């Protein structure tokens, strides 16, 4: 018997790797130690992408989001580099929305990481773009990598966790980065000017490109200046860790995330895992910390080519209470995984 544990992080309480280990522990306690449990923590291109793809093994001193120097971890394995922009240009580095300067925040440090990865031998760079402090349209990153000719021939893949258009980035994400209404209007005009600049400089129109607004337009900037591919983050991570092959032939899959809402079924981990499992006809257990009251697994629709797998949902806050679900998340997850294994196998 083989079980795949492939959760996202539970933001603020546990990493994806920690949640996967707790799921594995719960399954073994329920079914016995002879059961093979494969832990494949995953992400959707946002924060946690670097950890899901092996974690940092390099550290660089780069320009932070507010131009302070900061140490940023990244990964180089063979000729493939993994860069997470939150490590260099993230909102947490800026002190959250309260400490951020939305107009001044820059992606320069992310550009420095990409340039250093290439200088270190990377020929393929995967960039996770969630958790940004910035709305500079990626101009800071492109300037930091200048001249861009030194990156010629390098494949850059941007793992996007949203499909936001370039000029919508300030309106949709500006408030959570501390931007006021006047600042959002100013930032939107700045992005509109960058559309023209990128069209003139790189002969690419990023205005209608799905996902170009990710990380305040960093995705669009990289698509313009580096001819980067913008790809759904979950798909990128799932392919890199071999998730589809692992699920094929498994007896059970258990996934999860911190909060279940409508977006969970649109490019996020839970929806992505459900889709892969449907194609392989494997039952899926889902563990979440909390959920939108109007959201349930019944809201997910299987792809036309797949049959809806047997599913079961455990919401930690509803089953164990808010105090235990937040204060003892991993133990609660272990118990939930044991219950899911019992009910689905």
mmCIF file of C-alpha atoms in Angstrom:
data_model
loop_
_atom_site.group_PDB
_atom_site.id
_atom_site.type_symbol
_atom_site.label_atom_id
_atom_site.label_comp_id
_atom_site.label_asym_id
_atom_site.label_seq_id
_atom_site.Cartn_x
_atom_site.Cartn_y
_atom_site.Cartn_z
ATOM 1 C CA UNK A 1 0.000 0.000 0.000
ATOM 2 C CA UNK A 2 1.327 3.441 -0.943
ATOM 3 C CA UNK A 3 0.157 6.848 0.289
ATOM 4 C CA UNK A 4 1.329 10.210 -1.083
ATOM 5 C CA UNK A 5 1.531 13.148 1.353
ATOM 6 C CA UNK A 6 1.660 16.306 -0.775
ATOM 7 C CA UNK A 7 0.445 19.386 1.137
ATOM 8 C CA UNK A 8 1.178 23.069 0.757
ATOM 9 C CA UNK A 9 2.367 25.061 3.775
ATOM 10 C CA UNK A 10 -0.058 26.142 6.490
ATOM 11 C CA UNK A 11 0.868 29.817 6.395
ATOM 12 C CA UNK A 12 2.017 31.097 9.757
ATOM 13 C CA UNK A 13 1.985 27.733 11.517
ATOM 14 C CA UNK A 14 3.852 25.018 9.593
ATOM 15 C CA UNK A 15 5.922 24.494 6.469
ATOM 16 C CA UNK A 16 4.810 22.101 3.739
ATOM 17 C CA UNK A 17 7.561 19.669 4.733
ATOM 18 C CA UNK A 18 6.413 19.708 8.368
ATOM 19 C CA UNK A 19 2.800 19.128 7.370
ATOM 20 C CA UNK A 20 3.804 16.266 5.059
ATOM 21 C CA UNK A 21 5.751 14.624 7.882
ATOM 22 C CA UNK A 22 2.756 14.949 10.238
ATOM 23 C CA UNK A 23 0.478 13.376 7.610
ATOM 24 C CA UNK A 24 2.921 10.496 7.190
ATOM 25 C CA UNK A 25 3.054 9.959 10.943
ATOM 26 C CA UNK A 26 -0.735 9.874 11.177
ATOM 27 C CA UNK A 27 -1.089 7.414 8.307
ATOM 28 C CA UNK A 28 1.497 5.040 9.801
ATOM 29 C CA UNK A 29 -0.138 5.200 13.218
ATOM 30 C CA UNK A 30 -3.448 4.237 11.641
ATOM 31 C CA UNK A 31 -2.323 1.656 9.070
ATOM 32 C CA UNK A 32 0.985 0.389 10.438
ATOM 33 C CA UNK A 33 4.629 1.085 9.731
ATOM 34 C CA UNK A 34 4.658 -1.290 6.756
ATOM 35 C CA UNK A 35 2.708 1.261 4.679
ATOM 36 C CA UNK A 36 4.854 3.224 2.233
ATOM 37 C CA UNK A 37 4.257 6.946 2.682
ATOM 38 C CA UNK A 38 5.950 9.220 0.159
ATOM 39 C CA UNK A 39 6.343 12.835 1.336
ATOM 40 C CA UNK A 40 6.279 15.346 -1.517
ATOM 41 C CA UNK A 41 5.653 18.827 -0.074
ATOM 42 C CA UNK A 42 4.501 21.176 -2.830
ATOM 43 C CA UNK A 43 3.679 24.849 -3.456
ATOM 44 C CA UNK A 44 1.831 27.018 -5.948
ATOM 45 C CA UNK A 45 4.667 29.344 -6.944
ATOM 46 C CA UNK A 46 4.269 31.606 -3.931
ATOM 47 C CA UNK A 47 6.147 31.502 -0.664
ATOM 48 C CA UNK A 48 7.431 28.020 0.094
ATOM 49 C CA UNK A 49 8.354 27.191 -3.510
ATOM 50 C CA UNK A 50 12.062 27.146 -2.706
ATOM 51 C CA UNK A 51 11.540 24.790 0.244
ATOM 52 C CA UNK A 52 9.298 22.511 -1.822
ATOM 53 C CA UNK A 53 12.037 22.204 -4.441
ATOM 54 C CA UNK A 54 14.769 21.211 -2.015
ATOM 55 C CA UNK A 55 15.472 24.296 0.068
ATOM 56 C CA UNK A 56 18.360 26.762 -0.148
ATOM 57 C CA UNK A 57 21.947 25.605 -0.490
ATOM 58 C CA UNK A 58 23.395 29.005 -1.433
ATOM 59 C CA UNK A 59 23.190 32.424 0.247
ATOM 60 C CA UNK A 60 23.799 35.814 -1.327
ATOM 61 C CA UNK A 61 23.919 39.362 0.029
ATOM 62 C CA UNK A 62 21.518 41.431 -2.086
ATOM 63 C CA UNK A 63 19.511 44.655 -2.090
ATOM 64 C CA UNK A 64 16.353 44.196 -0.019
ATOM 65 C CA UNK A 65 12.932 45.576 -0.914
ATOM 66 C CA UNK A 66 13.637 48.921 0.793
ATOM 67 C CA UNK A 67 17.278 48.965 -0.406
ATOM 68 C CA UNK A 68 18.793 47.618 2.804
ATOM 69 C CA UNK A 69 21.283 44.784 2.351
ATOM 70 C CA UNK A 70 19.808 41.376 3.145
ATOM 71 C CA UNK A 71 20.942 37.747 2.987
ATOM 72 C CA UNK A 72 18.813 35.687 0.613
ATOM 73 C CA UNK A 73 18.877 31.916 0.273
ATOM 74 C CA UNK A 74 18.540 30.230 -3.107
ATOM 75 C CA UNK A 75 19.286 26.827 -4.618
ATOM 76 C CA UNK A 76 21.610 25.585 -7.324
ATOM 77 C CA UNK A 77 21.511 21.925 -8.315
ATOM 78 C CA UNK A 78 23.418 21.032 -11.454
ATOM 79 C CA UNK A 79 22.488 23.674 -13.999
ATOM 80 C CA UNK A 80 19.084 24.458 -12.429
ATOM 81 C CA UNK A 81 18.625 27.325 -9.966
ATOM 82 C CA UNK A 82 15.612 28.027 -7.748
ATOM 83 C CA UNK A 83 15.040 31.640 -6.706
ATOM 84 C CA UNK A 84 12.198 32.772 -4.448
ATOM 85 C CA UNK A 85 11.602 36.492 -4.768
ATOM 86 C CA UNK A 86 10.166 36.692 -1.233
ATOM 87 C CA UNK A 87 13.670 35.926 0.066
ATOM 88 C CA UNK A 88 15.069 39.069 -1.588
ATOM 89 C CA UNK A 89 12.113 41.386 -2.248
ATOM 90 C CA UNK A 90 9.437 40.090 0.089
ATOM 91 C CA UNK A 91 6.860 41.935 2.144
ATOM 92 C CA UNK A 92 8.037 40.352 5.395
ATOM 93 C CA UNK A 93 11.530 41.750 4.777
ATOM 94 C CA UNK A 94 9.965 45.205 4.531
ATOM 95 C CA UNK A 95 8.263 44.812 7.898
ATOM 96 C CA UNK A 96 4.864 43.868 6.507
ATOM 97 C CA UNK A 97 2.316 46.306 5.160
ATOM 98 C CA UNK A 98 2.942 48.650 8.092
ATOM 99 C CA UNK A 99 6.665 48.943 7.457
ATOM 100 C CA UNK A 100 6.604 48.869 3.661
ATOM 101 C CA UNK A 101 7.075 51.813 1.329
ATOM 102 C CA UNK A 102 4.909 50.716 -1.629
ATOM 103 C CA UNK A 103 6.272 53.387 -3.958
ATOM 104 C CA UNK A 104 9.931 52.736 -3.245
ATOM 105 C CA UNK A 105 9.916 48.933 -2.864
ATOM 106 C CA UNK A 106 12.197 47.352 -5.466
ATOM 107 C CA UNK A 107 12.787 43.953 -7.042
ATOM 108 C CA UNK A 108 16.491 44.707 -7.517
ATOM 109 C CA UNK A 109 17.543 41.977 -5.095
ATOM 110 C CA UNK A 110 15.623 39.354 -7.036
ATOM 111 C CA UNK A 111 17.419 40.459 -10.186
ATOM 112 C CA UNK A 112 20.733 40.145 -8.366
ATOM 113 C CA UNK A 113 19.867 36.572 -7.338
ATOM 114 C CA UNK A 114 18.991 35.603 -10.916
ATOM 115 C CA UNK A 115 22.209 37.173 -12.227
ATOM 116 C CA UNK A 116 24.302 35.409 -9.583
ATOM 117 C CA UNK A 117 22.623 32.080 -10.342
ATOM 118 C CA UNK A 118 23.546 32.446 -14.011
ATOM 119 C CA UNK A 119 27.077 33.518 -13.154
ATOM 120 C CA UNK A 120 27.324 30.374 -10.997
ATOM 121 C CA UNK A 121 26.469 28.128 -13.950
ATOM 122 C CA UNK A 122 22.669 27.945 -14.020
ATOM 123 C CA UNK A 123 21.194 27.447 -17.477
ATOM 124 C CA UNK A 124 17.619 27.163 -16.191
ATOM 125 C CA UNK A 125 16.220 29.403 -13.464
ATOM 126 C CA UNK A 126 12.868 28.844 -11.751
ATOM 127 C CA UNK A 127 11.569 31.983 -10.029
ATOM 128 C CA UNK A 128 8.802 31.772 -7.418
ATOM 129 C CA UNK A 129 7.091 35.150 -7.186
ATOM 130 C CA UNK A 130 4.690 35.186 -4.213
ATOM 131 C CA UNK A 131 4.885 37.338 -1.092
ATOM 132 C CA UNK A 132 6.275 40.467 -2.706
ATOM 133 C CA UNK A 133 6.593 43.957 -1.223
ATOM 134 C CA UNK A 134 6.878 45.456 -4.676
ATOM 135 C CA UNK A 135 4.872 46.992 -7.496
ATOM 136 C CA UNK A 136 7.744 48.138 -9.695
ATOM 137 C CA UNK A 137 6.792 46.023 -12.697
ATOM 138 C CA UNK A 138 10.101 44.166 -12.472
ATOM 139 C CA UNK A 139 12.099 47.204 -13.608
ATOM 140 C CA UNK A 140 14.327 47.025 -10.530
ATOM 141 C CA UNK A 141 15.188 43.407 -11.293
ATOM 142 C CA UNK A 142 15.926 44.091 -14.953
ATOM 143 C CA UNK A 143 18.153 47.052 -14.110
ATOM 144 C CA UNK A 144 20.044 44.935 -11.561
ATOM 145 C CA UNK A 145 20.717 42.275 -14.222
ATOM 146 C CA UNK A 146 21.937 44.726 -16.858
ATOM 147 C CA UNK A 147 23.337 44.083 -19.383
ATOM 148 C CA UNK A 148 20.743 41.421 -20.101
ATOM 149 C CA UNK A 149 22.876 39.988 -22.887
ATOM 150 C CA UNK A 150 24.847 38.044 -20.285
ATOM 151 C CA UNK A 151 21.696 35.978 -19.641
ATOM 152 C CA UNK A 152 21.250 35.052 -23.302
ATOM 153 C CA UNK A 153 20.468 31.370 -23.750
ATOM 154 C CA UNK A 154 19.267 30.920 -20.175
ATOM 155 C CA UNK A 155 15.760 29.481 -19.722
ATOM 156 C CA UNK A 156 13.779 31.369 -17.073
ATOM 157 C CA UNK A 157 10.469 29.990 -15.780
ATOM 158 C CA UNK A 158 8.320 32.183 -13.547
ATOM 159 C CA UNK A 159 6.116 30.091 -11.263
ATOM 160 C CA UNK A 160 3.008 32.288 -10.962
ATOM 161 C CA UNK A 161 0.427 31.800 -8.227
ATOM 162 C CA UNK A 162 -2.050 34.256 -9.815
ATOM 163 C CA UNK A 163 -3.248 35.133 -13.333
ATOM 164 C CA UNK A 164 -3.503 38.877 -12.680
ATOM 165 C CA UNK A 165 -2.886 41.207 -15.593
ATOM 166 C CA UNK A 166 0.076 43.584 -15.469
ATOM 167 C CA UNK A 167 -1.768 46.874 -14.962
ATOM 168 C CA UNK A 168 -4.174 45.362 -12.407
ATOM 169 C CA UNK A 169 -1.388 44.461 -9.974
ATOM 170 C CA UNK A 170 -1.545 47.660 -7.926
ATOM 171 C CA UNK A 171 -5.336 47.670 -7.642
ATOM 172 C CA UNK A 172 -5.578 44.023 -6.593
ATOM 173 C CA UNK A 173 -2.501 43.612 -4.400
ATOM 174 C CA UNK A 174 -1.501 47.169 -3.468
ATOM 175 C CA UNK A 175 -3.666 47.351 -0.325
ATOM 176 C CA UNK A 176 -2.042 44.272 1.213
ATOM 177 C CA UNK A 177 1.357 45.886 0.576
ATOM 178 C CA UNK A 178 0.376 49.020 2.474
ATOM 179 C CA UNK A 179 -0.549 51.217 -0.498
ATOM 180 C CA UNK A 180 -3.149 53.952 -0.024
ATOM 181 C CA UNK A 181 -5.752 54.771 -2.672
ATOM 182 C CA UNK A 182 -3.686 57.673 -4.113
ATOM 183 C CA UNK A 183 -0.590 55.445 -4.132
ATOM 184 C CA UNK A 184 -2.474 52.675 -5.953
ATOM 185 C CA UNK A 185 -3.480 55.178 -8.635
ATOM 186 C CA UNK A 186 0.131 56.352 -8.968
ATOM 187 C CA UNK A 187 1.451 52.788 -9.122
ATOM 188 C CA UNK A 188 -1.109 51.878 -11.779
ATOM 189 C CA UNK A 189 0.029 54.798 -13.938
ATOM 190 C CA UNK A 190 3.608 53.637 -13.452
ATOM 191 C CA UNK A 191 2.709 50.145 -14.648
ATOM 192 C CA UNK A 192 0.902 51.592 -17.656
ATOM 193 C CA UNK A 193 4.043 53.529 -18.597
ATOM 194 C CA UNK A 194 6.103 50.364 -18.209
ATOM 195 C CA UNK A 195 3.865 48.583 -20.708
ATOM 196 C CA UNK A 196 4.948 51.185 -23.267
ATOM 197 C CA UNK A 197 8.587 51.024 -22.180
ATOM 198 C CA UNK A 198 8.735 47.231 -22.441
ATOM 199 C CA UNK A 199 7.014 47.305 -25.806
ATOM 200 C CA UNK A 200 9.560 49.805 -27.128
ATOM 201 C CA UNK A 201 12.602 48.224 -25.486
ATOM 202 C CA UNK A 202 11.841 44.504 -25.843
ATOM 203 C CA UNK A 203 9.076 44.372 -28.475
ATOM 204 C CA UNK A 204 6.725 42.547 -26.075
ATOM 205 C CA UNK A 205 3.271 43.647 -24.938
ATOM 206 C CA UNK A 206 2.743 42.472 -21.355
ATOM 207 C CA UNK A 207 -0.582 44.260 -20.850
ATOM 208 C CA UNK A 208 -2.847 41.255 -21.515
ATOM 209 C CA UNK A 209 -0.421 38.473 -20.618
ATOM 210 C CA UNK A 210 -2.019 36.149 -18.000
ATOM 211 C CA UNK A 211 0.018 36.224 -14.798
ATOM 212 C CA UNK A 212 2.140 39.234 -15.811
ATOM 213 C CA UNK A 213 0.898 41.125 -12.757
ATOM 214 C CA UNK A 214 2.253 38.533 -10.314
ATOM 215 C CA UNK A 215 4.548 40.041 -7.669
ATOM 216 C CA UNK A 216 3.596 43.571 -8.636
ATOM 217 C CA UNK A 217 4.468 43.015 -12.277
ATOM 218 C CA UNK A 218 7.790 41.256 -11.729
ATOM 219 C CA UNK A 219 6.481 38.349 -13.792
ATOM 220 C CA UNK A 220 5.710 40.648 -16.700
ATOM 221 C CA UNK A 221 9.068 42.359 -16.444
ATOM 222 C CA UNK A 222 10.906 39.045 -16.607
ATOM 223 C CA UNK A 223 8.716 37.933 -19.522
ATOM 224 C CA UNK A 224 9.673 41.099 -21.374
ATOM 225 C CA UNK A 225 13.356 41.414 -20.576
ATOM 226 C CA UNK A 226 14.340 37.756 -20.336
ATOM 227 C CA UNK A 227 11.673 36.134 -22.497
ATOM 228 C CA UNK A 228 10.723 34.204 -19.365
ATOM 229 C CA UNK A 229 7.938 31.645 -19.526
ATOM 230 C CA UNK A 230 5.050 32.420 -17.170
ATOM 231 C CA UNK A 231 3.666 29.117 -15.936
ATOM 232 C CA UNK A 232 1.125 28.085 -13.279
ATOM 233 C CA UNK A 233 3.186 27.679 -10.122
ATOM 234 C CA UNK A 234 1.626 24.435 -8.979
ATOM 235 C CA UNK A 235 2.258 22.829 -12.366
ATOM 236 C CA UNK A 236 5.918 23.885 -12.252
ATOM 237 C CA UNK A 237 6.472 22.501 -8.760
ATOM 238 C CA UNK A 238 4.462 19.310 -9.372
ATOM 239 C CA UNK A 239 6.499 18.552 -12.484
ATOM 240 C CA UNK A 240 9.819 19.246 -10.775
ATOM 241 C CA UNK A 241 9.086 16.922 -7.821
ATOM 242 C CA UNK A 242 7.491 14.217 -9.986
ATOM 243 C CA UNK A 243 4.058 14.418 -8.370
ATOM 244 C CA UNK A 244 1.982 13.033 -11.293
ATOM 245 C CA UNK A 245 4.167 9.919 -11.530
ATOM 246 C CA UNK A 246 4.076 9.468 -7.756
ATOM 247 C CA UNK A 247 0.276 9.634 -7.626
ATOM 248 C CA UNK A 248 -0.113 7.184 -10.505
ATOM 249 C CA UNK A 249 -0.710 3.810 -8.893
ATOM 250 C CA UNK A 250 -0.966 5.160 -5.328
ATOM 251 C CA UNK A 251 -3.738 3.953 -3.037
ATOM 252 C CA UNK A 252 -4.384 7.311 -1.370
ATOM 253 C CA UNK A 253 -3.291 10.943 -1.633
ATOM 254 C CA UNK A 254 -3.484 13.384 1.280
ATOM 255 C CA UNK A 255 -2.972 17.080 0.604
ATOM 256 C CA UNK A 256 -3.828 20.294 2.383
ATOM 257 C CA UNK A 257 -3.275 23.992 2.967
ATOM 258 C CA UNK A 258 -3.836 26.592 5.632
ATOM 259 C CA UNK A 259 -7.214 27.833 4.417
ATOM 260 C CA UNK A 260 -9.682 26.458 1.891
ATOM 261 C CA UNK A 261 -11.518 29.020 -0.230
ATOM 262 C CA UNK A 262 -12.678 29.425 -3.815
ATOM 263 C CA UNK A 263 -9.137 30.150 -5.015
ATOM 264 C CA UNK A 264 -8.031 26.728 -3.729
ATOM 265 C CA UNK A 265 -9.517 25.193 -6.882
ATOM 266 C CA UNK A 266 -7.998 27.723 -9.277
ATOM 267 C CA UNK A 267 -4.290 27.091 -9.667
ATOM 268 C CA UNK A 268 -3.604 26.337 -6.021
ATOM 269 C CA UNK A 269 -2.299 23.118 -4.486
ATOM 270 C CA UNK A 270 -5.551 21.471 -3.371
ATOM 271 C CA UNK A 271 -7.222 21.913 -6.761
ATOM 272 C CA UNK A 272 -4.106 20.803 -8.600
ATOM 273 C CA UNK A 273 -3.756 17.634 -6.535
ATOM 274 C CA UNK A 274 -7.447 16.816 -6.971
ATOM 275 C CA UNK A 275 -7.059 17.130 -10.739
ATOM 276 C CA UNK A 276 -4.021 14.835 -10.915
ATOM 277 C CA UNK A 277 -5.715 12.308 -8.631
ATOM 278 C CA UNK A 278 -8.873 12.358 -10.759
ATOM 279 C CA UNK A 279 -6.852 11.461 -13.837
ATOM 280 C CA UNK A 280 -5.269 8.570 -11.901
ATOM 281 C CA UNK A 281 -8.512 7.515 -10.139
ATOM 282 C CA UNK A 282 -6.943 7.798 -6.681
ATOM 283 C CA UNK A 283 -8.932 8.901 -3.591
ATOM 284 C CA UNK A 284 -7.904 12.180 -1.932
ATOM 285 C CA UNK A 285 -7.986 13.329 1.657
ATOM 286 C CA UNK A 286 -7.710 17.069 2.317
ATOM 287 C CA UNK A 287 -6.598 18.659 5.597
ATOM 288 C CA UNK A 288 -6.996 22.412 6.054
ATOM 289 C CA UNK A 289 -6.600 24.683 9.029
ATOM 290 C CA UNK A 290 -9.757 26.668 8.294
ATOM 291 C CA UNK A 291 -12.094 27.398 5.410
ATOM 292 C CA UNK A 292 -14.362 29.983 3.915
ATOM 293 C CA UNK A 293 -17.847 29.106 5.212
ATOM 294 C CA UNK A 294 -19.153 28.952 1.659
ATOM 295 C CA UNK A 295 -16.456 26.583 0.372
ATOM 296 C CA UNK A 296 -16.392 22.786 0.361
ATOM 297 C CA UNK A 297 -14.836 20.071 -1.779
ATOM 298 C CA UNK A 298 -18.165 19.809 -3.595
ATOM 299 C CA UNK A 299 -17.275 23.155 -5.223
ATOM 300 C CA UNK A 300 -14.456 21.483 -7.148
ATOM 301 C CA UNK A 301 -15.264 20.228 -10.613
ATOM 302 C CA UNK A 302 -13.158 17.394 -12.059
ATOM 303 C CA UNK A 303 -11.626 17.799 -15.524
ATOM 304 C CA UNK A 304 -13.754 16.346 -18.351
ATOM 305 C CA UNK A 305 -11.274 13.507 -18.901
ATOM 306 C CA UNK A 306 -11.196 12.436 -15.259
ATOM 307 C CA UNK A 307 -13.646 10.828 -12.879
ATOM 308 C CA UNK A 308 -14.199 12.597 -9.595
ATOM 309 C CA UNK A 309 -12.176 10.654 -7.007
ATOM 310 C CA UNK A 310 -13.505 9.747 -3.589
ATOM 311 C CA UNK A 311 -12.692 12.714 -1.344
ATOM 312 C CA UNK A 312 -12.904 13.622 2.309
ATOM 313 C CA UNK A 313 -12.195 16.944 4.042
ATOM 314 C CA UNK A 314 -11.021 17.627 7.589
ATOM 315 C CA UNK A 315 -11.063 21.255 8.770
ATOM 316 C CA UNK A 316 -8.845 21.421 11.851
ATOM 317 C CA UNK A 317 -10.508 24.475 13.375
ATOM 318 C CA UNK A 318 -13.942 22.863 13.079
ATOM 319 C CA UNK A 319 -12.933 19.432 14.351
ATOM 320 C CA UNK A 320 -10.451 20.368 17.072
ATOM 321 C CA UNK A 321 -11.202 24.024 17.786
ATOM 322 C CA UNK A 322 -9.280 27.159 16.882
ATOM 323 C CA UNK A 323 -6.883 26.946 19.840
ATOM 324 C CA UNK A 324 -5.565 23.473 19.006
ATOM 325 C CA UNK A 325 -5.603 23.986 15.248
ATOM 326 C CA UNK A 326 -3.384 27.086 15.588
ATOM 327 C CA UNK A 327 -1.367 26.136 18.666
ATOM 328 C CA UNK A 328 -0.736 22.457 17.958
ATOM 329 C CA UNK A 329 -1.199 22.314 14.189
ATOM 330 C CA UNK A 330 1.057 19.359 13.457
ATOM 331 C CA UNK A 331 -0.450 17.078 16.112
ATOM 332 C CA UNK A 332 -3.944 17.972 14.896
ATOM 333 C CA UNK A 333 -2.861 17.282 11.318
ATOM 334 C CA UNK A 334 -1.463 13.898 12.345
ATOM 335 C CA UNK A 335 -4.780 12.926 13.931
ATOM 336 C CA UNK A 336 -6.732 14.184 10.922
ATOM 337 C CA UNK A 337 -4.535 12.184 8.538
ATOM 338 C CA UNK A 338 -5.138 9.037 10.578
ATOM 339 C CA UNK A 339 -8.898 9.597 10.313
ATOM 340 C CA UNK A 340 -8.658 10.195 6.552
ATOM 341 C CA UNK A 341 -6.645 7.019 6.040
ATOM 342 C CA UNK A 342 -9.252 5.052 7.999
ATOM 343 C CA UNK A 343 -12.195 6.469 6.070
ATOM 344 C CA UNK A 344 -10.757 6.360 2.533
ATOM 345 C CA UNK A 345 -8.928 3.010 2.561
#
